[in-house]
Every structure is written in structure tokens, then in C-alpha cells.
mmCIF file of C-alpha atoms in Angstrom:
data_model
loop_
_atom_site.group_PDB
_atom_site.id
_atom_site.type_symbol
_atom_site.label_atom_id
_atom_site.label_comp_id
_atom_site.label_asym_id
_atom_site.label_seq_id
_atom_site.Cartn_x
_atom_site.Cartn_y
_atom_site.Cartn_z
ATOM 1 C CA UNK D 1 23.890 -6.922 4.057
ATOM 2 C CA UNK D 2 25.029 -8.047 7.181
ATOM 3 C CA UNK D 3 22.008 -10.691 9.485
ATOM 4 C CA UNK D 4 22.248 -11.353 12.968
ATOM 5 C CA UNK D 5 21.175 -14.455 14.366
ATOM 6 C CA UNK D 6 20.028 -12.671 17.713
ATOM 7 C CA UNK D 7 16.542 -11.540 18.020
ATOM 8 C CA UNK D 8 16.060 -7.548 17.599
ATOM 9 C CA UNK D 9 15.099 -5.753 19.883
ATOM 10 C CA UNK D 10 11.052 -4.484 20.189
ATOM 11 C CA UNK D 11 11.663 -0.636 20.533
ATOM 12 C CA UNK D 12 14.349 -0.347 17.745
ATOM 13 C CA UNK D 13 11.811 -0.055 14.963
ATOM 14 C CA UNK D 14 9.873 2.356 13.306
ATOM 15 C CA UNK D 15 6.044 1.760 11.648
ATOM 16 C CA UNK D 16 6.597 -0.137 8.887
ATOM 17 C CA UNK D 17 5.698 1.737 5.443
ATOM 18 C CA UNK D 18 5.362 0.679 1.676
ATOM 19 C CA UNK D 19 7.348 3.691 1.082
ATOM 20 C CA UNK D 20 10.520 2.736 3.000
ATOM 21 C CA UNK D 21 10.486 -0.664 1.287
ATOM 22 C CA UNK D 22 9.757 0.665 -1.782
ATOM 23 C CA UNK D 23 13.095 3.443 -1.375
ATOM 24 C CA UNK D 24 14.874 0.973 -0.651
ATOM 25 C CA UNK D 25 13.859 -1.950 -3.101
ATOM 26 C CA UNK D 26 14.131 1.003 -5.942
ATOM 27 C CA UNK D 27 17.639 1.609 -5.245
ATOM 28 C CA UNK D 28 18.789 -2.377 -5.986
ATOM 29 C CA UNK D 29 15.933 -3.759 -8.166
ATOM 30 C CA UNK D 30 17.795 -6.862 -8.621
ATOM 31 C CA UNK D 31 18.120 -8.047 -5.076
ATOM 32 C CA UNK D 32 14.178 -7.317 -4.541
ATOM 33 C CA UNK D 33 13.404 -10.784 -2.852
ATOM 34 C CA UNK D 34 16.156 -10.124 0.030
ATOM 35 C CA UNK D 35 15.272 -6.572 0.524
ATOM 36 C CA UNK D 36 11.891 -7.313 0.972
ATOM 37 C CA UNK D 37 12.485 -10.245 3.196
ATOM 38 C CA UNK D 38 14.953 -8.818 5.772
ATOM 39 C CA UNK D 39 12.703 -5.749 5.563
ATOM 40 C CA UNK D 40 9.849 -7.844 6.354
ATOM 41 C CA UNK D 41 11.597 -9.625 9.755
ATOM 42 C CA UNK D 42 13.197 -5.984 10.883
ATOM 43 C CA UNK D 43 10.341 -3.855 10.402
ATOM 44 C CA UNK D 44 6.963 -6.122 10.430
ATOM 45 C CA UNK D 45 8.041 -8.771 12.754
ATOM 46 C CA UNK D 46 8.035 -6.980 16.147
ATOM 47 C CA UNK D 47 4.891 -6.436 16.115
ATOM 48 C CA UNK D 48 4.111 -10.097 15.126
ATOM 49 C CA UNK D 49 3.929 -11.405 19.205
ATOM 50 C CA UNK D 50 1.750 -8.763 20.175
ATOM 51 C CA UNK D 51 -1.003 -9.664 17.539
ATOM 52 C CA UNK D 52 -0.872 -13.348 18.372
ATOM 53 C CA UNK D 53 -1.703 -12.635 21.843
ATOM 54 C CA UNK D 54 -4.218 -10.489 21.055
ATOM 55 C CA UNK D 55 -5.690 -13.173 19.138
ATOM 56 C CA UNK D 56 -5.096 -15.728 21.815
ATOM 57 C CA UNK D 57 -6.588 -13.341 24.150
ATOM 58 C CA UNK D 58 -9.974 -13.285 21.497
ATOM 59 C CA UNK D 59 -10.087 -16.631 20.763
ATOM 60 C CA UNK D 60 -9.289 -18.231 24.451
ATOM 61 C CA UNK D 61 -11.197 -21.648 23.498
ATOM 62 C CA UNK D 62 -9.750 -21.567 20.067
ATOM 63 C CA UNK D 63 -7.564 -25.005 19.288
ATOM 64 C CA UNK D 64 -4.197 -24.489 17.220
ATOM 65 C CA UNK D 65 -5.671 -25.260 14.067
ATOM 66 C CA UNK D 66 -8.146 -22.713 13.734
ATOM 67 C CA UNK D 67 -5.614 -19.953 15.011
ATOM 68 C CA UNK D 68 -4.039 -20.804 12.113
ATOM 69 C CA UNK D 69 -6.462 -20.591 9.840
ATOM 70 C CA UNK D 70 -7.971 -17.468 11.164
ATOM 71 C CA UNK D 71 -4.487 -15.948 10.330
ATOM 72 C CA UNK D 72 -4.507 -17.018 7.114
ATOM 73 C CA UNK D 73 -7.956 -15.887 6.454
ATOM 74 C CA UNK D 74 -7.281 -12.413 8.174
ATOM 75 C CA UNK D 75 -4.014 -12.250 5.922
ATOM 76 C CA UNK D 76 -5.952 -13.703 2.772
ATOM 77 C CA UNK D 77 -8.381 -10.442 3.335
ATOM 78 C CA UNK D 78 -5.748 -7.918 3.932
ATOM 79 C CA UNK D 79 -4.016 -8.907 1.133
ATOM 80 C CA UNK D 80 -6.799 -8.177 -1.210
ATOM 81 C CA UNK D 81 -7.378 -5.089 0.076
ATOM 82 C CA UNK D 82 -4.270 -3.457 0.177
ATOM 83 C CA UNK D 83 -2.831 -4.771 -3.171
ATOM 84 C CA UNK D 84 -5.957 -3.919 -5.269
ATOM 85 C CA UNK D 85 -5.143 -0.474 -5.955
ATOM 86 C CA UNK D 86 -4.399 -0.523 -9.392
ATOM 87 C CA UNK D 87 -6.902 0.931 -12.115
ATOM 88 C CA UNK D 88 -7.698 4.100 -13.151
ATOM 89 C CA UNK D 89 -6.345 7.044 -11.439
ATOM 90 C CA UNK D 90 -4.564 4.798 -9.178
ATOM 91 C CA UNK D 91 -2.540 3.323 -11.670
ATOM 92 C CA UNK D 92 0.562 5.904 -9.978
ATOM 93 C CA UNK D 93 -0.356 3.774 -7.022
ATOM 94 C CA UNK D 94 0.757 0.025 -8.315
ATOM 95 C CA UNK D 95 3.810 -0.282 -6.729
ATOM 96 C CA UNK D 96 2.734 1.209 -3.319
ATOM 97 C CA UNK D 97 -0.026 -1.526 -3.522
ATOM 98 C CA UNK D 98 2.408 -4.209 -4.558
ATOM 99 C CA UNK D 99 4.587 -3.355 -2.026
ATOM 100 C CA UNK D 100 1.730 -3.396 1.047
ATOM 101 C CA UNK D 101 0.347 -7.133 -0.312
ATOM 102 C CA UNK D 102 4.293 -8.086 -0.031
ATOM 103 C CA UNK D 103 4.455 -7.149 3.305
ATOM 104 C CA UNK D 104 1.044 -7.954 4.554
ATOM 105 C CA UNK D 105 1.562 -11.504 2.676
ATOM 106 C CA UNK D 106 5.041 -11.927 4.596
ATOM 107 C CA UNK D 107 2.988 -10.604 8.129
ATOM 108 C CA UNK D 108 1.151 -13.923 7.420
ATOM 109 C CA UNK D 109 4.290 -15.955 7.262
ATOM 110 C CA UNK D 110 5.563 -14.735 9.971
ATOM 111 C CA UNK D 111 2.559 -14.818 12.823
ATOM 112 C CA UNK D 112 2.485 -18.287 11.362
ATOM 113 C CA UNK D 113 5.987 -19.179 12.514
ATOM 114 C CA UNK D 114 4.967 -17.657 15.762
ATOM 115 C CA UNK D 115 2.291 -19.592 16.165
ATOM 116 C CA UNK D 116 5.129 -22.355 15.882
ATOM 117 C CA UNK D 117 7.487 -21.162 18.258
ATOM 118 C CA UNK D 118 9.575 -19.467 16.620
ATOM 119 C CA UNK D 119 11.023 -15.361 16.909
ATOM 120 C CA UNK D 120 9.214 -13.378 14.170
ATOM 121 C CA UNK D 121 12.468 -10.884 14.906
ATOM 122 C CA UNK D 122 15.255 -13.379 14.597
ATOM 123 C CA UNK D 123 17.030 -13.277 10.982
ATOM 124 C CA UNK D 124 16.390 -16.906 10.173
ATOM 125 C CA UNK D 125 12.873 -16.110 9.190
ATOM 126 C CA UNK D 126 14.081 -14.076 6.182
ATOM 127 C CA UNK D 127 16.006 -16.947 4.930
ATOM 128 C CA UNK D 128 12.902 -19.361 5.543
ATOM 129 C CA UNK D 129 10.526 -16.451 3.691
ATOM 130 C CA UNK D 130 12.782 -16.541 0.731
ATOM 131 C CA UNK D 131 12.728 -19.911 0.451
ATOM 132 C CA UNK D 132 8.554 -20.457 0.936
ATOM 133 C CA UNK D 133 8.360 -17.602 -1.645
ATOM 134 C CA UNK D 134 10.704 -20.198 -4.438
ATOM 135 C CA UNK D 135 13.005 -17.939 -4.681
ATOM 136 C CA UNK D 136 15.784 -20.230 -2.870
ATOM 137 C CA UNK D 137 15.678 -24.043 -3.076
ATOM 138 C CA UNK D 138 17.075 -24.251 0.704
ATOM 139 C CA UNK D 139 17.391 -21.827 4.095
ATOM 140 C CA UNK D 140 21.781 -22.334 3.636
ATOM 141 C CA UNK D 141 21.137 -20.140 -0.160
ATOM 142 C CA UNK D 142 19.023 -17.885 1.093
ATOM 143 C CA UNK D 143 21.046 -16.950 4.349
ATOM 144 C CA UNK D 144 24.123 -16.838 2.222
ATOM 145 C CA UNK D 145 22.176 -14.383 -0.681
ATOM 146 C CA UNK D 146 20.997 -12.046 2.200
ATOM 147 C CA UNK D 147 24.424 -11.974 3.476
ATOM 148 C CA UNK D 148 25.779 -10.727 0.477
ATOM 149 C CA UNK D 149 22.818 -8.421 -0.718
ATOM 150 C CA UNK D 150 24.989 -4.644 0.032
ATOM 151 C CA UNK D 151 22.707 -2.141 2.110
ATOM 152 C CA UNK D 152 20.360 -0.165 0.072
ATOM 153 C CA UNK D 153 22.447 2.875 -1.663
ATOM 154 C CA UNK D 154 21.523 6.725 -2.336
ATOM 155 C CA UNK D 155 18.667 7.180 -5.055
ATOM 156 C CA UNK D 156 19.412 7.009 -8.149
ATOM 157 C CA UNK D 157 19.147 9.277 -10.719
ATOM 158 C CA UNK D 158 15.518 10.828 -11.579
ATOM 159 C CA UNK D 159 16.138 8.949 -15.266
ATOM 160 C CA UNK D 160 17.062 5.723 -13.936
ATOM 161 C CA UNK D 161 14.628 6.211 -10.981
ATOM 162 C CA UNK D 162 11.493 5.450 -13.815
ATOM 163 C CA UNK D 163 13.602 2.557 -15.003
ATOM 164 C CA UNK D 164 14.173 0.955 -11.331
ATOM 165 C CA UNK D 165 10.534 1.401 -10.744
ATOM 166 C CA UNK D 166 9.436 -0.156 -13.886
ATOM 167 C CA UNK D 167 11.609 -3.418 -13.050
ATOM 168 C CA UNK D 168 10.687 -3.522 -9.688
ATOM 169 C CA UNK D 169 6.912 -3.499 -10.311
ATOM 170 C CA UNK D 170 7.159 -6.185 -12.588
ATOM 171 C CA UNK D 171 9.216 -8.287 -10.343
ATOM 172 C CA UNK D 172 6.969 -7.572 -7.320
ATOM 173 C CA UNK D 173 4.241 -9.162 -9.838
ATOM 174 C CA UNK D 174 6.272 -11.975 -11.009
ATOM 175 C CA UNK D 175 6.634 -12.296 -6.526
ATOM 176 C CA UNK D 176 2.934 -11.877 -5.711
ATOM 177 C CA UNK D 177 2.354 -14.407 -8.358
ATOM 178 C CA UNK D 178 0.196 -12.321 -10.744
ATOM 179 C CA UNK D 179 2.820 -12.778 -13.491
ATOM 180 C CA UNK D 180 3.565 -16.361 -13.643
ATOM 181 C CA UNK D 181 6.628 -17.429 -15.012
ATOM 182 C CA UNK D 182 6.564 -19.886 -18.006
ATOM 183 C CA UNK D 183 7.546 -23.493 -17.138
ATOM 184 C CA UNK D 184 9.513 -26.012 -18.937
ATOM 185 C CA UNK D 185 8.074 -28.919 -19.836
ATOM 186 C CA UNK D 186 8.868 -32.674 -22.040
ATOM 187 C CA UNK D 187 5.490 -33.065 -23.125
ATOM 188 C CA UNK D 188 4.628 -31.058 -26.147
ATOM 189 C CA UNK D 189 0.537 -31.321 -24.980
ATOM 190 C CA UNK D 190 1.430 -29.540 -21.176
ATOM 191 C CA UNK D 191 3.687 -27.061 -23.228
ATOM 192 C CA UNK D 192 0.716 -26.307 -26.023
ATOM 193 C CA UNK D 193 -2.074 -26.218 -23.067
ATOM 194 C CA UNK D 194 0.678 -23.647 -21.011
ATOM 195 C CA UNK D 195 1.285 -21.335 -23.632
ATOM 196 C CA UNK D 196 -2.413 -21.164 -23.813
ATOM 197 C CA UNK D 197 -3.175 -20.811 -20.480
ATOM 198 C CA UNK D 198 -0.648 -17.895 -20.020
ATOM 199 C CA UNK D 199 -2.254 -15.981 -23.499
ATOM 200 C CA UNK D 200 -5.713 -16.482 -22.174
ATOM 201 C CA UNK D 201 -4.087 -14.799 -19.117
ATOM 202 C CA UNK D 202 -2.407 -11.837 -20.376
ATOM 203 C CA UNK D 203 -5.184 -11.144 -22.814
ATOM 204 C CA UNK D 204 -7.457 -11.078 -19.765
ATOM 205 C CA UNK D 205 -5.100 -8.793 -18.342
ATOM 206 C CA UNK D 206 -4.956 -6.553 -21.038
ATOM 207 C CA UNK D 207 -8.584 -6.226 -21.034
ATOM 208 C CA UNK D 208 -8.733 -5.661 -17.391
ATOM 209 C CA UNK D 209 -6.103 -3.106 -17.548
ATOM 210 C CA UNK D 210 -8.248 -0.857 -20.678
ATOM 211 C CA UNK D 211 -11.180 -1.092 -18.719
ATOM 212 C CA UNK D 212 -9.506 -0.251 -15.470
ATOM 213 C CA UNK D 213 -8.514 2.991 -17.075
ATOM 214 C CA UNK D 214 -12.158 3.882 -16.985
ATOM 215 C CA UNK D 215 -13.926 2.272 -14.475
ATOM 216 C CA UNK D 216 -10.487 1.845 -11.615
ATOM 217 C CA UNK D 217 -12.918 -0.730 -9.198
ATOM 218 C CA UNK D 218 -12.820 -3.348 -12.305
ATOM 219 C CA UNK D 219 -9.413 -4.454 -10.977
ATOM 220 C CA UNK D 220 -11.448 -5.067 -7.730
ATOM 221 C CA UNK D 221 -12.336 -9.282 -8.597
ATOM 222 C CA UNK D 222 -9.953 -9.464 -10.604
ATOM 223 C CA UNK D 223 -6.843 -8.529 -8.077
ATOM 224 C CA UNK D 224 -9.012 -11.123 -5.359
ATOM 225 C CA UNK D 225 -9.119 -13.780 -7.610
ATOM 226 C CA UNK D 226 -5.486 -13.994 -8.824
ATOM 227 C CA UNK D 227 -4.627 -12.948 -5.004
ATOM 228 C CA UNK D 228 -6.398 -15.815 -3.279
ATOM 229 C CA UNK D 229 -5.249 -18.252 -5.534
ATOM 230 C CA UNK D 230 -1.455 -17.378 -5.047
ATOM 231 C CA UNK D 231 -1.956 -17.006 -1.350
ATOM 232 C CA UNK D 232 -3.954 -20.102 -0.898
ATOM 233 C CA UNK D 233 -0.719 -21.814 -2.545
ATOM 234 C CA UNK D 234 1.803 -19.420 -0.320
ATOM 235 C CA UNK D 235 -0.482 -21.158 2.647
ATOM 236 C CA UNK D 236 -0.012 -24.489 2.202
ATOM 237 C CA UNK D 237 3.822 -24.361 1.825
ATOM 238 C CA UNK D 238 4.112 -22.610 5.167
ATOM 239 C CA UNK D 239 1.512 -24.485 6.912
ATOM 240 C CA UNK D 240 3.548 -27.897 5.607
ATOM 241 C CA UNK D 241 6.784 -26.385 6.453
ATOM 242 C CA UNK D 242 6.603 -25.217 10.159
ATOM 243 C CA UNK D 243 3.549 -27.749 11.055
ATOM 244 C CA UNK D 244 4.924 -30.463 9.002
ATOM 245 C CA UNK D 245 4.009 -33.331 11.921
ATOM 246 C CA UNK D 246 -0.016 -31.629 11.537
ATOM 247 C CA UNK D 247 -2.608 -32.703 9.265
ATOM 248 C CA UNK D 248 -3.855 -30.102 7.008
ATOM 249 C CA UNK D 249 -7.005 -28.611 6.978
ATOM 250 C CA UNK D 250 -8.955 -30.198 4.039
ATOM 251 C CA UNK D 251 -9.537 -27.039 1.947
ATOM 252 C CA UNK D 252 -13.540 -26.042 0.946
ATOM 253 C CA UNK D 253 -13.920 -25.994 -2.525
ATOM 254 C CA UNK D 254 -16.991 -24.492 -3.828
ATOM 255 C CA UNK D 255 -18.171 -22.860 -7.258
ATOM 256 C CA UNK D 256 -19.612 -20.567 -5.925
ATOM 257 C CA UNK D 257 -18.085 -16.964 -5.476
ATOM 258 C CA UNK D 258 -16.684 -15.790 -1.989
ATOM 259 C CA UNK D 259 -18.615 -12.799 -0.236
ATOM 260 C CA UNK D 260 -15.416 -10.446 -0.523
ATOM 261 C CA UNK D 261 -15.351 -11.609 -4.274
ATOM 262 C CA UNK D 262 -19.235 -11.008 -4.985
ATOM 263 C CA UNK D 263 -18.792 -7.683 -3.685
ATOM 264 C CA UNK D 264 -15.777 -6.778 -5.666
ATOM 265 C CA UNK D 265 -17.772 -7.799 -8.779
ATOM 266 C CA UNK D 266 -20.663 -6.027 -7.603
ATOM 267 C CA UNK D 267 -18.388 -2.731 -7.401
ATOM 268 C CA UNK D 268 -16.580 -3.179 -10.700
ATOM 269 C CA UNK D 269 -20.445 -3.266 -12.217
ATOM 270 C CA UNK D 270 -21.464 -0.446 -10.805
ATOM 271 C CA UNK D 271 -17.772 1.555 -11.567
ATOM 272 C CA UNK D 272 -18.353 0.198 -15.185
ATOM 273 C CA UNK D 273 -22.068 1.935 -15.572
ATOM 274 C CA UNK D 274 -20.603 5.021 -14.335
ATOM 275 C CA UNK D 275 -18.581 5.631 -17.623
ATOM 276 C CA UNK D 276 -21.566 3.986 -20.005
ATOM 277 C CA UNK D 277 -23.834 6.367 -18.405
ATOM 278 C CA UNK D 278 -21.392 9.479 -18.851
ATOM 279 C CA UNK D 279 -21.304 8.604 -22.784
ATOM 280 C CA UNK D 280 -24.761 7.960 -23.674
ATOM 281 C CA UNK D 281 -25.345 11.685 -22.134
ATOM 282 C CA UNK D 282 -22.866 13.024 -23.758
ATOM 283 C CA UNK D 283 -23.936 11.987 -26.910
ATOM 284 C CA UNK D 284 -27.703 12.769 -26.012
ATOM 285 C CA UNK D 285 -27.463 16.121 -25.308
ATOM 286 C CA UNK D 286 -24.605 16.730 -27.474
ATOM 287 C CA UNK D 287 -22.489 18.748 -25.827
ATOM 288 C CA UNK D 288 -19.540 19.699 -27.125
ATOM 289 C CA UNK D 289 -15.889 21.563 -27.410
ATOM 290 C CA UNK D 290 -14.848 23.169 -30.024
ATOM 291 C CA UNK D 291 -17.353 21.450 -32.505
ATOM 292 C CA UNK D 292 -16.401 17.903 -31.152
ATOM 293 C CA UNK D 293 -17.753 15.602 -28.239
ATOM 294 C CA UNK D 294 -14.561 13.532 -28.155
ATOM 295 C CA UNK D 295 -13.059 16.567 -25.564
ATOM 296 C CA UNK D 296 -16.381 16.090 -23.632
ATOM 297 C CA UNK D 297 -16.393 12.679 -23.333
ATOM 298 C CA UNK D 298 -12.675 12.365 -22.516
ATOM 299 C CA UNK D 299 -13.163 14.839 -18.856
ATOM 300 C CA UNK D 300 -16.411 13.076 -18.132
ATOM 301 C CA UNK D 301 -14.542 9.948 -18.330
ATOM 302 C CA UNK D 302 -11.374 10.832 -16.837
ATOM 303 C CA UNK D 303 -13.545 12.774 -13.832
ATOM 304 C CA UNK D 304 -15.727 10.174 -13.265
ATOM 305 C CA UNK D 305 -12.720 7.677 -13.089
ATOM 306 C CA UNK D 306 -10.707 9.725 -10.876
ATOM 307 C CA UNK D 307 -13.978 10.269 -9.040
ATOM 308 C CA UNK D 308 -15.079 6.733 -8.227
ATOM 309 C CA UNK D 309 -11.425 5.951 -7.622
ATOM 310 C CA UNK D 310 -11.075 8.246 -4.724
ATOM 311 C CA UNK D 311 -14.810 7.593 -3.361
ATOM 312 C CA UNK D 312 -14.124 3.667 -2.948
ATOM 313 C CA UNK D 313 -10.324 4.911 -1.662
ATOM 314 C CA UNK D 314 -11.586 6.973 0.612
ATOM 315 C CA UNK D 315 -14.279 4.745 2.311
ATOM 316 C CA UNK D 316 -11.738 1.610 2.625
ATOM 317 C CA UNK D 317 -9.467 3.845 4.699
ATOM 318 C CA UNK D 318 -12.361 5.345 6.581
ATOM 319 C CA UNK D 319 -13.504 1.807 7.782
ATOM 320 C CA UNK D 320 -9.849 0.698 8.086
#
């Protein structure tokens, strides 16, 4: 894949879409770090000056600090919302959701470099993505990896499609931070407390993931949580890399749950009475087909999923 170190031009780009990066990311799974990045700087970043005037233009009195915090926070939000789309129904939807938190996540990096100085368009900030995402220890591998990542090829096969999108969700996870990878570790106590910590957090997810099949808006605080933990992380390395001569913000810790998060919970309560409700009628007034409520109570369930699903889809994009 060939980079050029000028700027691109504003008018040679088209909206940016999950489905274009996810064509193209399908087509070479393993270079799914690079794709995404130079997709990111091609596609997302001309747009990047015009929304930091607009919020310069908002915010005239605002100092540099809290610009960039507000774009974290605004990123931090539209993360959560656009990667959540995971349960139930929606399940067909994962990696269209992965792939709009990837590139609303790497939005964030870039209006932050903006806010430095530097051209959101020019092909050094895929090298500097890659390498605030870990996946490069140094700008010099990551420019010389995205030089040699070949264009995206044809499709593949139908077969291997199912494959390629199988691997690619679960490295877009293992990216978005939702699969953590193990860690090595010399002390036998870190490794016994890690190999804990990552059973306590796949059981969780399995948990999540049978309810979700149900009640879809149970994903809802549990996709903010794990989000605004791995983007409050993503934040600080890009804050200390392009305003390395700044103080940081001192970061609010509280117990208490967010607003965004409370109502998240809120939803996944109310998504998860739907289905209780649906059973203990079925089994009241015993309806049944061919001399069994099981048939019943699997189309209530699967309707009322599908149903709640769509409402809560529908109404995000309504307000969006």
C-alpha cells in the first residue's frame, strides 16, 4: 500500500462508511490495524478541520484544555453509541458496530492531533494511530508496515468470506480492547490474579452474550463500561503524545455510575422484563403449539427481542 507524505486533497473523498472499511478489512484480515488506519486518515480525516472550527466557533472563550477534553468526551459518547449494537437480533450487526467505534475512536485521535497542529489528511497520522493503538512500538514500524500492507483485493469466496469475517471481528475486539490479550508476567501472584481476572471476564461475557440473545439492550452497560475504560486509556496516550509539554487533566474518579451508563442499565432492565413478562403469560394462559408451549415461548421471545431491538435502533437514529 503505497502513503504519501503530502496532505490529500478535501474533495477527493467520499462519506466514510463501516461498510467500505469493513469490504476492505474482510478481504486481508491479517493486516486489519493498517487498513483501518490509512482508512481512517483518507476517508475520516478531511472532515476533521471543519469540525474543529465548528467547535472553535461554539466554544469562542473555551481555553485549549477543555477543547480537548470536550473532544474526548464527544468521542467517548459516540463511541458507545455506535459500537453497542450487539445483542439479540443485532448480533448480524457486530462487525458493522465494531467497525463504526474503530473509526469514530480514530476521529478522536485525529481532531486531537488537529487541535495540535498537525494535518488530519497527511499519511503520518496513520503511522502515529498505529502506534497509540500498541500495535507498533515506534512511527519508523508502522510507516514501514503500511507501506508494505498490498491494496485491498477482490472478495473472497462466499466460504472463506464467513471465515474472514469471523477473524476480523475478533481482532476488531482484541483492537477496541474488549478482548484483552493475556500478559506475561515473573510473578506467579500477578499471573494467578490475571488468569482470574480474564475468567471472571469472559464468564461475564458469556452471560452477557445468553442474555443478550433475549433481551438485545443488556449489551447496552455493558458495551459503555468496557468502552470507556479502553478509551479513557486510548486518551491519555494521545493526550501525552501530541501535548507531551501540557499537564494532564487530573481525571474525576467517582463510584458512582455516569448518566449515559445509568441509562443503559436502566434500558437493559426494562429489555430484560420484556422476555420475563412474555413467559410467565405464556405459561398462565397456556397457550400452546402442537401440545407444547416451548414453540410459544420461543416466537414470543424471539419477537419481542427482535422487537425491542429495532424500537431502541430506531429511536437512536431518529435523534441522531
Amino acid at each position: 500500500m503505497s502513503h504519501r507524505e503530502n496532505p490529500r486533497p478535501a474533495g477527493s473523498h467520499k462519506e466514510p462508511t463501516e461498510r467500505s472499511l469493513l469490504a476492505s478489512v474482510v478481504t486481508d484480515p491479517g493486516h486489519l490495524p493498517e487498513l483501518l488506519a490509512d482508512f481512517a486518515v483518507r476517508r475520516v480525516g478531511p472532515a476533521v478541520p471543519e469540525a474543529i472550527t465548528s467547535l472553535r466557533r461554539r466554544h469562542p472563550d473555551a481555553t485549549d484544555s477543555e477543547l480537548r477534553a470536550r473532544v474526548v468526551a464527544r468521542g467517548r459518547r459516540a463511541v458507545v453509541a455506535e459500537g453497542s449494537i450487539v445483542g439479540g437480533p443485532f448480533l448480524v450487526l457486530t462487525p458493522l458496530a465494531f467497525c463504526a467505534a474503530l473509526l469514530r475512536r480514530a476521529r478522536t485521535v485525529l481532531e486531537l492531533a488537529a487541535l495540535d497542529g498537525r494535518d488530519p489528511t497527511a499519511s503520518a497520522r496513520a503511522g502515529e494511530l498505529l502506534v497509540l493503538q500498541g500495535v507498533y512500538e515506534n512511527t519508523r514500524q508502522a510507516q514501514d508496515a503500511l507501506n508494505r500492507t498490498p491494496r485491498p483485493a477482490g472478495a473472497p469466496a462466499r466460504w472463506r468470506r464467513w471465515a474472514a469475517l469471523w477473524t476480523v471481528t475478533l481482532r476488531m475486539a482484541h483492537l477496541l480492547g474488549l478482548l484483552a490479550p493475556a500478559e506475561e508476567s515473573q510473578d506467579a501472584g500477578r499471573r494467578v490474579r490475571r488468569v482470574a481476572v480474564q475468567a471472571w471476564r469472559w464468564l461475564l461475557l458469556g452471560v452477557v452474550f445468553l442474555l443478550g440473545l433475549v433481551a438485545p439492550l443488556v449489551w447496552l452497560p455493558y458495551m459503555a463500561v468496557v468502552y470507556r475504560r479502553t478509551d479513557a486509556r486510548l486518551a491519555d496516550r494521545v493526550l501525552a503524545y501530541y501535548f507531551a509539554d501540557t499537564a494532564p487533566a487530573p481525571r474525576r474518579r467517582t463510584s458512582r455510575l455516569e448518566p449515559e451508563v445509568s441509562a443503559a442499565v436502566l434500558r437493559a432492565l426494562v429489555s430484560l422484563l420484556v422476555p420475563l413478562v412474555l413467559t410467565a403469560v405464556t405459561f398462565l394462559t397456556g397457550l400452546r403449539i402442537a401440545e407444547s408451549r416451548w414453540p410459544v415461548l420461543g416466537i414470543a421471545l424471539a419477537t419481542a427481542s427482535a422487537g425491542v431491538g429495532a424500537l431502541w435502533y430506531w429511536r437512536r437514529h431518529r435523534r441522531r
